[in-house]
Amino acid sequence: MATPLPSIVAVAKKAGVSVATASRVMSSSTYPVSEATREKVLQAAQELHYTPNSLARSLKAQHSKLLAVLVGDNADPYFAQVARGVEEIANEHGYLTIMCNTERDPIRERTYLNTLQDYRADGIIITGSGYNHTDYTDDLNAIVQKIQQRGGAVVTLSPHVIQAPSIQTDNVGGAREITAYLLSLGHRSIAFVSGPEDVTVSDQRQQGYQQAMEAAGIAIHPTWLIQGDFTQSGGERAAYQLTQLAERPSAVFACNDETAFGLMNGLQQQGWRIPQDISLCGFGDLPMAKMVVPSLTTVHIALRELGQKGAQKILALLKEPQEPTEEILPNTIIKRNSTIPFTEH
Amino acid sequence: MATPLPSIVAVAKKAGVSVATASRVMSSSTYPVSEATREKVLQAAQELHYTPNSLARSLKAQHSKLLAVLVGDNADPYFAQVARGVEEIANEHGYLTIMCNTERDPIRERTYLNTLQDYRADGIIITGSGYNHTDYTDDLNAIVQKIQQRGGAVVTLSPHVIQAPSIQTDNVGGAREITAYLLSLGHRSIAFVSGPEDVTVSDQRQQGYQQAMEAAGIAIHPTWLIQGDFTQSGGERAAYQLTQLAERPSAVFACNDETAFGLMNGLQQQGWRIPQDISLCGFGDLPMAKMVVPSLTTVHIALRELGQKGAQKILALLKEPQEPTEEILPNTIIKRNSTIPFTEH
DNA sequence: TTGTAGGCGTTATCAT
DNA sequence: ATGATAACGCCTACAA
């Protein structure tokens, strides 16, 4: 049933040459081979439907041409875009892309990292930020170090306990700017809905929010800080909390778009009109952001580009290892219809 | 700089045993090894931070534990969900998932299939339907055959020129049902916006639409058939065409949700109200479908489950090859607010 | 229970 | 220009 593929030995035999010669023409090495023999080998390979075995090649060459991307969930539009960018560059350069869903679980991250090490993946891109602190910090860094030692490259695309070269969007800056935008519209009571506790990106965006508020000389009322979890249902729960407040804020800043969508749904179901009753903005600018009604004011992140840059960084690292660097990419505020100037009512 | 990882030889040496013994304990084979030596080996492996080389293991074992999923675009929510299901099952069973974006281009499909063959991928799941006919049909089937011959498994999750076991959602039936639903609401002039020309899923859904119309004894006016391309912007162009018609249909059925979203945008921008001026429905039930305003009536496909079933099928095929089968999964109509009963006006 | 040796498919080194 | 051979890291008959 399962008939094994012909090896280069078969090709050599059929062409009447040595395996060395056959290998030289098949691997398109620069080694000189006479035109006549080259033809013979090519011919034989053709007839045999020869397919080089990348596994064997990788074993010998000590690199796999395998590139992995660790994401929280590849079905989340945020990660999907990033992964797309990674695959694009990987494919252009003859690398295969392995997709790993970690669900932000450090244990799953560790398991995948180990497996990837087993497969001798040349590069690993980690996104889907981790927590500020976890019991697995040392574990994770140990395995990353081993990967780097054997010549593999690791890059993170979001703040993470893992110490590796990193490329990130400007979370603090973006949050600061969009908060400043709300302030410029006259809002002074601005709520913030965070992500899961201790998740680094959420914390960074909260910092930006706080910086802007502080700069405007506004004390943040404790009730303005609401916990979410990056999901729509988390946003809906936050909406409920908002509506229970004695004094309603005039604006809310959700730390990511999904949360904002949940807020939008939840608030509207409670009879609040957006933006008339409350202005709303998010962070990320998912494709959905311009489809919802009202369209969402948010911080645009060039997600696909982020993935591309990550992959390019890996490729560069593979060529010549360099000191860990951190690159911060700018982002831009997209003003849409979910925010309007503050009015008394 | 790049220091190679210790091999099993190093472990054996350190433990003072033969490589065979070391291998036996590391590969957790059933072969009997005394408890004492097992300990020694484990100890040595631990100290050396030994990591088995999956590449070498795969080469020897003649299977890679690599599973690939070919999609049109992993950032498309439709494919993203399917891929998620695949990765889930793959991971559970110790397989790694390779993500391949084909952009529905047969040439890219072919290239990826070849590369995957080179890597001796154990299983390949193809989704992102192909065209009804392409110059590459033979090419594609030839390589698929080779993959199967060497023991690899291939499964398609949408109609495709590639001949392989297949699991699909009921495109014809779903389209027939949702069209029947529109008819039951009293609509008689129903437009259909297709996907790209010659793409099989689109054709199947059009068939379902035609069947329902025929069963209702309604002749389809040529102007009701509008060409789209599965994208939002295609939907917007279709919207423009619709508004140019002398007699406006009272309902439109878009062959996928993305197209429906585009129609929604486009029509609303032309001042048409949905569903008052025209009822609208889609196919797929993407997460966005319930977020847009009005929420979209559509055919729900269990996308993630489709991916899971595809992966499970691969696993089954790997255990024991069987004759190509075609499994059709049912889907259900989700009635939301983008459709209302027909009224004169 | 343990060890020896050959082979999985390539490529690179060293001869010829 | 071509060929023989070792080696990449692992597993598994086959022996002991």
XYZ file of C-alpha atoms (C1' of nucleotides) in Angstrom:
722
model
C 0.000 0.000 0.000
C 2.216 2.755 1.239
C 5.108 2.603 -1.168
C 8.113 4.583 -0.036
C 9.286 7.426 -2.209
C 12.433 6.869 -4.258
C 15.552 8.180 -2.580
C 18.454 9.893 -4.206
C 20.164 6.507 -4.271
C 17.522 5.268 -6.667
C 18.013 8.312 -8.836
C 21.774 7.803 -8.877
C 21.401 4.161 -9.764
C 18.974 4.876 -12.560
C 21.179 7.609 -13.954
C 24.229 5.422 -13.635
C 26.135 7.871 -11.481
C 27.186 8.035 -7.846
C 24.898 9.392 -5.161
C 27.317 12.226 -4.656
C 26.865 13.367 -8.205
C 23.139 12.925 -8.073
C 22.985 14.911 -4.883
C 25.039 17.673 -6.401
C 22.633 18.251 -9.229
C 19.478 17.768 -7.162
C 20.540 20.099 -4.421
C 21.521 22.654 -7.033
C 24.868 23.050 -5.358
C 27.503 25.182 -7.025
C 29.734 22.173 -7.408
C 30.703 21.613 -11.030
C 28.950 18.794 -12.872
C 29.218 18.166 -16.589
C 26.214 19.081 -18.615
C 25.798 15.539 -19.898
C 25.614 13.881 -16.473
C 23.425 16.643 -15.145
C 20.960 15.826 -17.887
C 21.042 12.145 -17.095
C 20.354 12.771 -13.420
C 17.567 15.220 -14.080
C 16.043 12.759 -16.486
C 16.185 9.923 -13.981
C 14.721 12.083 -11.226
C 11.923 13.088 -13.540
C 11.023 9.536 -14.437
C 11.154 8.359 -10.871
C 9.132 11.356 -9.655
C 11.903 11.949 -7.191
C 11.085 14.207 -4.265
C 13.907 15.275 -1.976
C 13.306 14.459 1.669
C 13.370 17.706 3.606
C 13.528 15.841 6.877
C 16.798 14.177 5.933
C 18.067 17.385 4.449
C 17.235 19.274 7.617
C 18.855 16.646 9.770
C 22.040 16.957 7.829
C 21.936 20.706 7.394
C 21.111 21.413 11.036
C 18.284 23.713 10.198
C 14.677 22.877 9.486
C 13.356 25.816 7.533
C 10.477 25.683 9.944
C 9.117 28.846 11.488
C 6.521 28.829 14.244
C 4.068 31.413 15.463
C 2.588 31.165 18.937
C -0.689 33.029 19.288
C -3.421 33.165 21.863
C -6.008 32.010 19.375
C -5.578 31.986 15.642
C -9.296 32.627 15.164
C -9.043 35.942 16.987
C -8.850 38.548 14.199
C -6.001 40.242 15.974
C -3.760 37.190 15.923
C -5.045 36.037 12.568
C -3.710 39.182 10.924
C -0.355 38.901 12.618
C -0.035 35.256 11.641
C -0.904 36.127 8.072
C 1.978 38.549 7.941
C 4.323 35.957 9.338
C 3.282 33.291 6.859
C 3.662 35.720 4.011
C 7.295 36.456 4.713
C 8.072 32.887 5.720
C 6.677 31.547 2.486
C 8.595 34.076 0.431
C 11.785 32.814 1.970
C 11.093 29.115 1.674
C 9.993 28.562 5.259
C 6.966 26.653 6.416
C 4.806 28.208 9.135
C 3.670 26.217 12.141
C 0.599 27.560 13.925
C 0.378 27.156 17.680
C -2.562 28.206 19.833
C -1.558 28.800 23.427
C -4.742 30.292 24.861
C -2.409 32.541 26.845
C -1.674 29.541 29.035
C 1.999 29.489 30.110
C 1.877 25.709 30.370
C 0.727 25.370 26.795
C 3.374 27.875 25.772
C 5.994 25.770 27.433
C 4.759 22.559 25.882
C 4.750 24.069 22.426
C 8.163 25.633 22.910
C 9.539 22.223 23.824
C 7.957 20.506 20.873
C 9.267 23.216 18.611
C 12.697 22.668 20.023
C 12.345 18.957 19.287
C 11.573 19.804 15.688
C 14.501 22.183 15.574
C 12.301 25.031 14.406
C 14.600 27.735 13.099
C 12.484 30.599 14.320
C 9.719 31.186 16.816
C 7.470 34.226 16.966
C 5.511 34.715 20.134
C 2.495 36.937 20.389
C -0.534 36.938 22.581
C 0.985 38.638 25.500
C 1.727 36.848 28.654
C 1.208 37.800 32.211
C 3.247 40.188 34.258
C 4.304 37.383 36.473
C 3.782 33.686 36.385
C 5.287 30.691 38.071
C 6.604 29.664 34.703
C 8.786 32.639 33.921
C 11.991 30.748 34.606
C 10.824 27.641 32.773
C 9.913 29.658 29.728
C 13.148 31.585 29.671
C 15.199 28.453 30.160
C 13.740 26.762 27.128
C 14.021 29.944 25.073
C 17.669 30.146 25.993
C 18.236 26.596 24.872
C 16.562 27.351 21.585
C 18.810 30.330 21.078
C 21.897 28.382 22.033
C 21.345 25.786 19.396
C 20.996 28.568 16.829
C 17.264 29.173 16.796
C 15.785 32.668 16.834
C 12.986 33.896 19.055
C 11.051 37.146 18.782
C 8.103 38.428 20.770
C 5.493 40.768 19.338
C 3.936 41.803 22.606
C 5.196 42.393 26.120
C 6.076 39.052 27.630
C 8.044 37.587 30.490
C 10.118 35.862 27.848
C 13.320 37.756 27.246
C 13.944 38.007 23.543
C 14.199 40.606 20.817
C 10.819 42.235 20.514
C 8.774 44.333 18.159
C 5.668 45.926 19.541
C 3.062 48.508 18.847
C 3.177 51.529 21.103
C 0.615 50.447 23.665
C 1.314 53.143 26.207
C 1.531 55.886 23.594
C -1.570 54.818 21.710
C -3.601 54.638 24.892
C -2.314 58.002 25.993
C -3.222 59.582 22.685
C -6.718 58.215 22.427
C -7.409 59.207 26.010
C -6.081 62.648 25.178
C -8.459 62.705 22.243
C -11.393 62.006 24.530
C -10.144 64.772 26.811
C -9.896 67.126 23.865
C -13.551 66.409 23.163
C -14.308 67.775 26.580
C -14.763 64.520 28.444
C -13.493 64.527 31.980
C -15.040 61.436 33.495
C -13.539 58.623 31.454
C -13.811 54.984 32.415
C -11.284 52.322 31.457
C -12.127 48.674 30.876
C -9.052 46.502 31.254
C -8.120 43.034 30.063
C -7.558 40.025 32.300
C -5.676 40.810 35.468
C -1.917 40.963 35.142
C -1.839 40.705 31.387
C 0.925 42.986 30.269
C -0.620 44.694 27.242
C -3.647 45.617 29.243
C -1.462 47.101 31.948
C 0.485 49.104 29.405
C -2.642 50.572 27.908
C -3.910 51.411 31.334
C -0.661 53.232 31.997
C -1.199 55.340 28.902
C -4.701 56.149 30.050
C -3.454 57.142 33.468
C -0.685 59.297 32.052
C -3.129 61.244 29.936
C -5.535 61.724 32.800
C -2.769 62.825 35.074
C -1.457 65.263 32.519
C -4.943 66.747 32.360
C -5.005 66.999 36.119
C -7.925 64.641 36.530
C -8.065 62.234 39.431
C -9.266 58.834 38.344
C -12.284 57.761 40.305
C -11.927 54.131 41.445
C -15.271 53.175 39.945
C -13.979 54.162 36.521
C -11.601 51.217 36.518
C -13.515 48.167 35.366
C -12.094 44.739 34.817
C -12.683 43.006 31.489
C -11.048 40.032 29.870
C -10.399 40.959 26.226
C -13.612 39.246 25.102
C -16.995 40.511 24.004
C -18.782 38.895 26.904
C -16.303 40.570 29.224
C -17.295 43.853 27.630
C -20.938 43.095 28.201
C -20.336 42.460 31.849
C -18.447 45.722 32.047
C -21.414 47.451 30.431
C -23.637 46.170 33.174
C -21.274 47.494 35.821
C -21.204 50.854 34.116
C -24.942 51.164 34.139
C -25.014 50.474 37.871
C -22.829 53.458 38.653
C -24.380 56.346 40.541
C -22.637 58.869 38.333
C -22.139 57.764 34.803
C -18.854 58.640 33.083
C -19.267 60.493 29.803
C -16.817 58.222 27.963
C -15.294 54.740 28.134
C -12.029 53.510 26.757
C -11.937 49.755 26.243
C -8.467 48.250 26.168
C -9.229 46.295 23.023
C -11.816 46.295 20.257
C -13.498 43.053 21.249
C -14.223 44.507 24.647
C -15.530 47.649 22.996
C -17.908 45.589 20.862
C -19.220 43.898 23.965
C -19.684 47.261 25.647
C -21.515 48.554 22.622
C -23.919 45.647 22.682
C -24.377 45.690 26.418
C -24.883 49.417 26.749
C -27.294 49.593 23.860
C -29.317 46.788 25.380
C -29.549 48.785 28.581
C -30.995 51.575 26.511
C -27.919 53.769 26.394
C -27.252 55.463 23.116
C -23.733 55.621 21.771
C -22.270 58.180 21.411
C -25.075 60.468 22.650
C -25.215 59.018 26.145
C -21.642 57.867 26.321
C -18.657 58.007 24.017
C -16.809 54.748 23.407
C -13.459 53.834 21.961
C -11.285 50.758 21.630
C -7.806 49.646 20.704
C -6.744 47.550 17.730
C -8.915 48.562 14.813
C -10.128 45.133 13.826
C -11.863 44.887 10.454
C -15.144 44.789 12.339
C -14.531 48.203 13.887
C -15.775 50.097 10.865
C -18.731 47.788 10.331
C -20.445 48.115 13.673
C -22.970 50.863 14.334
C -21.841 53.339 15.378
C -18.458 52.720 13.799
C -15.756 52.516 16.439
C -13.172 55.136 17.254
C -10.020 53.186 18.025
C -6.250 52.918 17.784
C -5.132 51.409 14.518
C -2.387 48.805 14.695
C -0.743 47.601 11.501
C -1.193 43.985 12.504
C -0.154 42.251 9.344
C 2.881 44.454 9.104
C 3.727 43.569 12.670
C 3.769 39.920 11.681
C 5.887 40.643 8.648
C 8.403 42.581 10.673
C 8.533 39.805 13.210
C 9.328 37.257 10.532
C 11.918 39.527 8.977
C 13.509 39.992 12.351
C 13.734 36.221 12.743
C 15.377 35.926 9.351
C 17.881 38.612 10.267
C 18.606 36.971 13.591
C 19.217 33.676 11.835
C 21.797 35.299 9.592
C 23.660 36.928 12.401
C 22.626 36.824 16.024
C 22.521 40.192 17.669
C 21.827 41.641 21.039
C 18.192 41.676 22.122
C 16.538 44.829 20.903
C 13.142 46.292 21.473
C 11.466 48.115 18.651
C 8.324 50.130 19.231
C 6.082 50.734 16.236
C 3.868 53.816 16.146
C 0.113 53.536 15.746
C -2.595 55.984 14.799
C -5.943 57.019 16.145
C -8.908 56.423 13.893
C -11.745 58.794 14.662
C -15.136 57.362 13.865
C -18.688 57.764 15.096
C -18.629 56.232 18.534
C -17.174 59.356 20.068
C -18.568 62.901 20.166
C -17.805 66.057 22.117
C -18.987 66.120 25.689
C -22.340 67.750 26.369
C -24.220 68.223 29.611
C -27.492 66.450 29.962
C 27.971 30.606 19.246
C 25.438 28.049 18.110
C 26.273 25.024 20.170
C 24.654 21.822 18.947
C 22.255 20.024 21.229
C 23.456 16.823 22.901
C 22.442 13.711 21.023
C 21.337 10.457 22.495
C 24.914 9.261 22.116
C 25.986 11.839 24.651
C 23.283 10.711 27.004
C 24.305 7.074 26.632
C 27.923 7.929 27.227
C 27.151 9.972 30.312
C 24.909 7.249 31.694
C 27.490 4.618 30.916
C 25.152 2.539 28.782
C 24.763 1.798 25.090
C 22.834 4.083 22.782
C 20.302 1.328 22.295
C 19.488 1.299 25.962
C 19.402 5.048 26.153
C 17.119 5.188 23.141
C 14.827 2.625 24.673
C 14.186 4.670 27.750
C 14.032 8.034 25.969
C 11.617 6.885 23.323
C 9.482 5.299 26.032
C 9.389 2.079 24.118
C 7.852 -0.996 25.692
C 11.170 -2.752 25.570
C 12.188 -3.955 29.038
C 14.896 -1.957 30.780
C 15.915 -2.448 34.371
C 14.783 0.199 36.745
C 18.329 1.026 37.766
C 19.613 1.730 34.273
C 16.438 3.610 33.391
C 17.161 5.907 36.306
C 20.730 6.439 35.197
C 19.666 7.343 31.701
C 16.920 9.667 32.821
C 19.375 11.329 35.150
C 21.937 11.828 32.414
C 19.313 13.180 30.021
C 18.179 15.590 32.660
C 21.637 16.912 33.368
C 22.450 17.273 29.705
C 19.107 18.929 28.951
C 18.676 16.319 26.305
C 16.019 17.036 23.672
C 15.154 14.293 21.202
C 15.490 15.321 17.595
C 12.111 14.928 15.957
C 13.647 15.369 12.530
C 15.856 12.324 12.986
C 13.055 10.420 14.614
C 10.723 11.232 11.742
C 13.302 10.251 9.193
C 13.676 6.883 10.799
C 10.015 6.368 11.586
C 8.840 7.394 8.144
C 6.258 9.759 9.474
C 6.625 13.362 10.465
C 3.737 14.015 12.825
C 3.195 17.092 10.716
C -0.289 18.067 9.634
C -0.947 20.866 7.181
C -3.976 22.970 6.482
C -4.323 24.788 3.185
C -6.678 27.746 3.357
C -7.499 30.647 1.102
C -6.475 33.151 3.749
C -6.005 32.388 7.409
C -7.134 35.912 8.333
C -10.549 35.286 6.808
C -12.769 34.433 9.794
C -14.209 31.520 7.878
C -10.868 29.807 7.400
C -9.578 30.931 10.766
C -12.287 28.978 12.530
C -11.700 25.875 10.460
C -7.969 26.049 11.062
C -8.574 26.434 14.774
C -10.519 23.201 14.805
C -7.756 21.441 12.935
C -5.031 22.658 15.254
C -7.049 21.640 18.269
C -7.314 18.004 17.236
C -3.804 17.910 15.825
C -2.345 19.192 19.063
C -4.321 16.719 21.126
C -2.770 13.927 19.124
C 0.780 15.169 19.143
C 0.795 16.664 15.684
C 2.088 20.056 14.676
C -0.055 22.186 12.368
C 1.416 23.888 9.332
C -0.553 26.851 8.036
C -0.572 27.485 4.292
C -2.270 30.418 2.583
C -3.088 29.660 -1.035
C -5.164 32.681 -1.979
C -7.252 30.209 -3.993
C -4.435 30.162 -6.514
C -3.957 26.659 -7.973
C -0.306 27.405 -8.562
C 0.232 28.254 -4.936
C -1.713 25.160 -3.982
C 0.565 23.077 -6.113
C 3.702 24.658 -4.726
C 2.584 24.103 -1.165
C 1.522 20.543 -1.862
C 4.969 19.815 -3.243
C 6.740 21.380 -0.304
C 4.521 19.453 2.059
C 5.417 16.284 0.222
C 9.078 17.163 0.644
C 8.517 17.451 4.377
C 6.612 14.173 4.374
C 3.629 15.805 6.049
C 1.449 12.992 7.338
C -1.810 14.727 6.626
C -3.069 17.583 4.508
C -6.405 19.320 4.882
C -7.512 21.461 2.004
C -10.160 24.115 2.274
C -10.848 27.288 0.445
C -12.628 25.804 -2.457
C -11.075 25.622 -5.837
C -12.453 26.352 -9.213
C -14.729 24.161 -11.256
C -12.044 23.765 -13.820
C -8.479 24.844 -13.988
C -5.495 23.969 -16.100
C -3.940 22.520 -12.999
C -6.471 19.829 -12.195
C -4.203 17.040 -13.396
C -1.143 18.509 -11.733
C -2.918 18.805 -8.439
C -4.324 15.313 -8.546
C -0.994 13.848 -9.552
C 0.768 15.265 -6.544
C -2.092 14.313 -4.239
C -1.849 10.772 -5.521
C 1.838 10.665 -4.813
C 1.202 11.895 -1.303
C -1.336 9.169 -0.756
C 0.923 6.524 -2.223
C 3.685 7.225 0.215
C 1.177 6.908 3.036
C 0.037 10.490 3.531
C -3.611 11.385 3.976
C -5.485 14.153 2.186
C -8.932 15.513 2.960
C -10.866 18.399 1.428
C -13.379 20.463 3.342
C -14.990 22.136 0.374
C -15.745 21.127 -3.180
C -12.491 20.920 -5.074
C -11.089 19.462 -8.265
C -8.793 17.459 -6.030
C -10.114 13.968 -5.607
C -9.868 12.968 -1.987
C -12.087 12.069 0.927
C -14.169 15.104 1.732
C -16.277 16.562 4.489
C -18.446 19.503 3.581
C -21.290 21.595 4.783
C -24.485 21.218 2.806
C -24.084 24.161 0.468
C -26.890 23.319 -1.887
C -29.301 22.422 0.893
C -28.483 25.437 3.025
C -28.935 27.791 0.104
C -32.181 26.106 -0.847
C -33.511 26.437 2.672
C -32.653 30.053 3.195
C -34.096 30.944 -0.171
C -37.214 29.018 0.792
C -37.291 31.059 3.969
C -37.272 34.282 1.976
C -40.052 32.868 -0.178
C -42.023 31.959 2.910
C -41.774 35.572 3.964
C -43.607 36.456 0.784
C -40.641 37.594 -1.296
C -40.838 36.673 -4.952
C -38.179 38.849 -6.532
C -34.977 37.603 -4.929
C -31.516 38.525 -6.186
C -28.431 36.347 -5.738
C -24.917 37.687 -5.396
C -22.365 35.043 -6.319
C -18.712 34.534 -5.534
C -15.903 34.658 -8.093
C -16.751 32.994 -11.367
C -16.325 29.238 -11.477
C -15.666 28.826 -7.798
C -17.387 25.644 -6.787
C -18.977 26.604 -3.462
C -20.515 29.652 -5.016
C -21.945 27.539 -7.806
C -23.379 25.063 -5.336
C -25.109 27.770 -3.348
C -26.475 29.232 -6.545
C -27.873 25.814 -7.385
C -29.700 25.700 -4.079
C -31.110 29.145 -4.751
C -32.261 28.106 -8.189
C -33.830 24.916 -6.913
C -35.895 26.797 -4.360
C -36.985 29.388 -6.893
C -37.932 26.716 -9.360
C -39.874 24.796 -6.763
C -41.811 27.968 -6.082
C -42.478 28.366 -9.766
C -40.636 31.638 -10.058
C -38.584 32.452 -13.118
C -35.286 34.049 -12.203
C -34.858 37.383 -13.895
C -31.349 37.680 -15.381
C -30.726 40.968 -13.610
C -31.145 39.201 -10.286
C -27.919 37.324 -10.815
C -25.098 39.560 -9.733
C -21.438 38.650 -9.643
C -19.489 39.157 -6.439
C -16.147 37.838 -5.276
C -16.597 36.714 -1.662
C -15.244 40.024 -0.343
C -16.870 43.055 1.241
C -15.853 45.324 -1.560
C -17.363 42.863 -4.007
C -20.566 43.178 -2.011
C -20.419 46.932 -2.223
C -20.079 46.814 -5.983
C -23.033 44.463 -6.082
C -24.982 46.949 -4.002
C -24.340 49.616 -6.576
C -25.569 47.341 -9.350
C -28.692 46.595 -7.370
C -29.546 50.221 -6.956
C -29.252 50.761 -10.697
C -31.956 48.239 -11.465
C -35.223 49.505 -12.887
C -37.218 47.194 -10.682
C -35.708 46.519 -7.324
C -35.928 42.986 -5.946
C -37.462 42.775 -2.485
C -34.686 40.537 -1.147
C -31.059 39.601 -1.791
C -29.227 36.434 -0.908
C -25.458 36.870 -0.738
C -23.485 33.686 -1.192
C -21.344 34.418 1.841
C -21.425 36.696 4.870
C -18.572 38.946 3.798
C -20.475 39.775 0.628
C -23.588 40.411 2.714
C -21.671 42.857 4.899
C -20.517 44.705 1.823
C -24.065 44.823 0.518
C -25.281 46.126 3.829
C -22.780 48.952 3.793
C -23.281 49.746 0.155
C -27.050 49.702 0.210
C -27.290 51.770 3.358
C -24.960 54.323 1.851
C -27.283 54.566 -1.141
C -30.035 55.350 1.318
C -31.717 51.986 1.282
C -32.958 50.748 4.610
C -32.465 47.130 5.558
C -34.747 45.264 5.956
C -37.540 47.786 5.249
C -36.483 48.499 1.676
C -34.866 45.169 0.995
C -34.315 41.985 2.958
C -30.791 40.611 3.056
C -29.246 37.309 4.022
C -25.877 35.624 3.826
C -24.192 32.275 4.265
C -21.686 31.244 6.909
C -22.686 32.974 10.130
C -19.379 34.600 10.941
C -19.048 36.020 14.444
C -19.622 39.455 12.954
C -23.055 38.460 11.655
C -24.780 39.116 14.954
C -22.878 42.326 15.593
C -23.802 44.284 12.509
C -26.939 46.398 12.410
C -29.310 44.975 11.463
C -28.050 41.594 12.569
C -27.718 39.235 9.642
C -30.018 36.373 8.771
C -27.714 33.651 7.479
C -26.881 29.960 7.273
C -24.891 28.785 10.235
C -21.954 26.505 9.529
C -20.190 24.756 12.397
C -16.814 25.897 11.139
C -14.616 24.850 13.995
C -16.301 21.483 14.095
C -15.687 21.128 10.391
C -11.999 21.575 11.035
C -12.066 19.097 13.881
C -13.823 16.501 11.779
C -11.353 17.056 8.996
C -8.436 16.437 11.319
C -10.105 13.385 12.790
C -10.684 12.040 9.332
C -6.999 12.458 8.569
C -6.095 10.577 11.722
C -8.470 7.767 10.799
C -7.095 7.646 7.268
C -3.580 7.401 8.641
C -4.564 4.396 10.728
C -6.153 2.569 7.887
C -6.607 3.938 4.418
C -10.123 3.673 3.089
C -12.007 4.442 -0.053
C -12.688 8.116 -0.725
C -15.917 9.117 0.950
C -17.922 12.284 0.887
C -19.650 13.383 4.024
C -22.166 16.201 3.971
C -22.776 18.028 7.233
C -26.129 19.717 7.837
C -26.356 23.409 8.626
C -29.077 25.585 10.083
C -30.711 28.850 9.221
C -30.313 31.640 11.729
C -33.138 34.151 11.497
C -32.151 37.617 12.535
C -33.172 41.169 11.768
C -31.989 41.697 8.209
C -35.037 39.938 6.805
C -38.738 40.759 7.191
C -41.955 39.723 5.456
C -42.548 41.228 2.054
C -44.714 44.337 1.924
C -45.792 46.429 -1.031
C -44.556 49.957 -1.184
C 18.434 -7.152 30.272
C 21.997 -5.036 27.496
C 24.976 -4.125 23.412
C 26.367 -4.014 18.311
C 25.532 -2.519 13.949
C 22.922 -1.097 9.997
C 19.946 2.032 7.802
C 16.442 6.095 7.284
C 17.960 10.114 2.947
C 21.098 13.862 2.537
C 25.204 16.353 2.007
C 30.157 17.254 2.537
C 34.925 15.735 2.734
C 38.406 13.584 0.663
C 40.194 10.915 -2.949
C 40.710 9.763 -7.688
C 34.411 16.041 -13.064
C 33.217 12.029 -10.504
C 33.026 8.605 -6.753
C 33.404 6.352 -2.052
C 32.386 7.238 2.540
C 31.361 9.344 6.842
C 28.086 11.732 9.461
C 23.580 14.156 10.886
C 20.428 11.615 15.335
C 17.545 8.102 15.880
C 15.561 3.344 16.164
C 15.543 -1.651 15.838
C 16.737 -6.269 14.414
C 19.847 -9.324 15.884
C 23.308 -11.042 19.092
C 25.075 -11.809 23.417
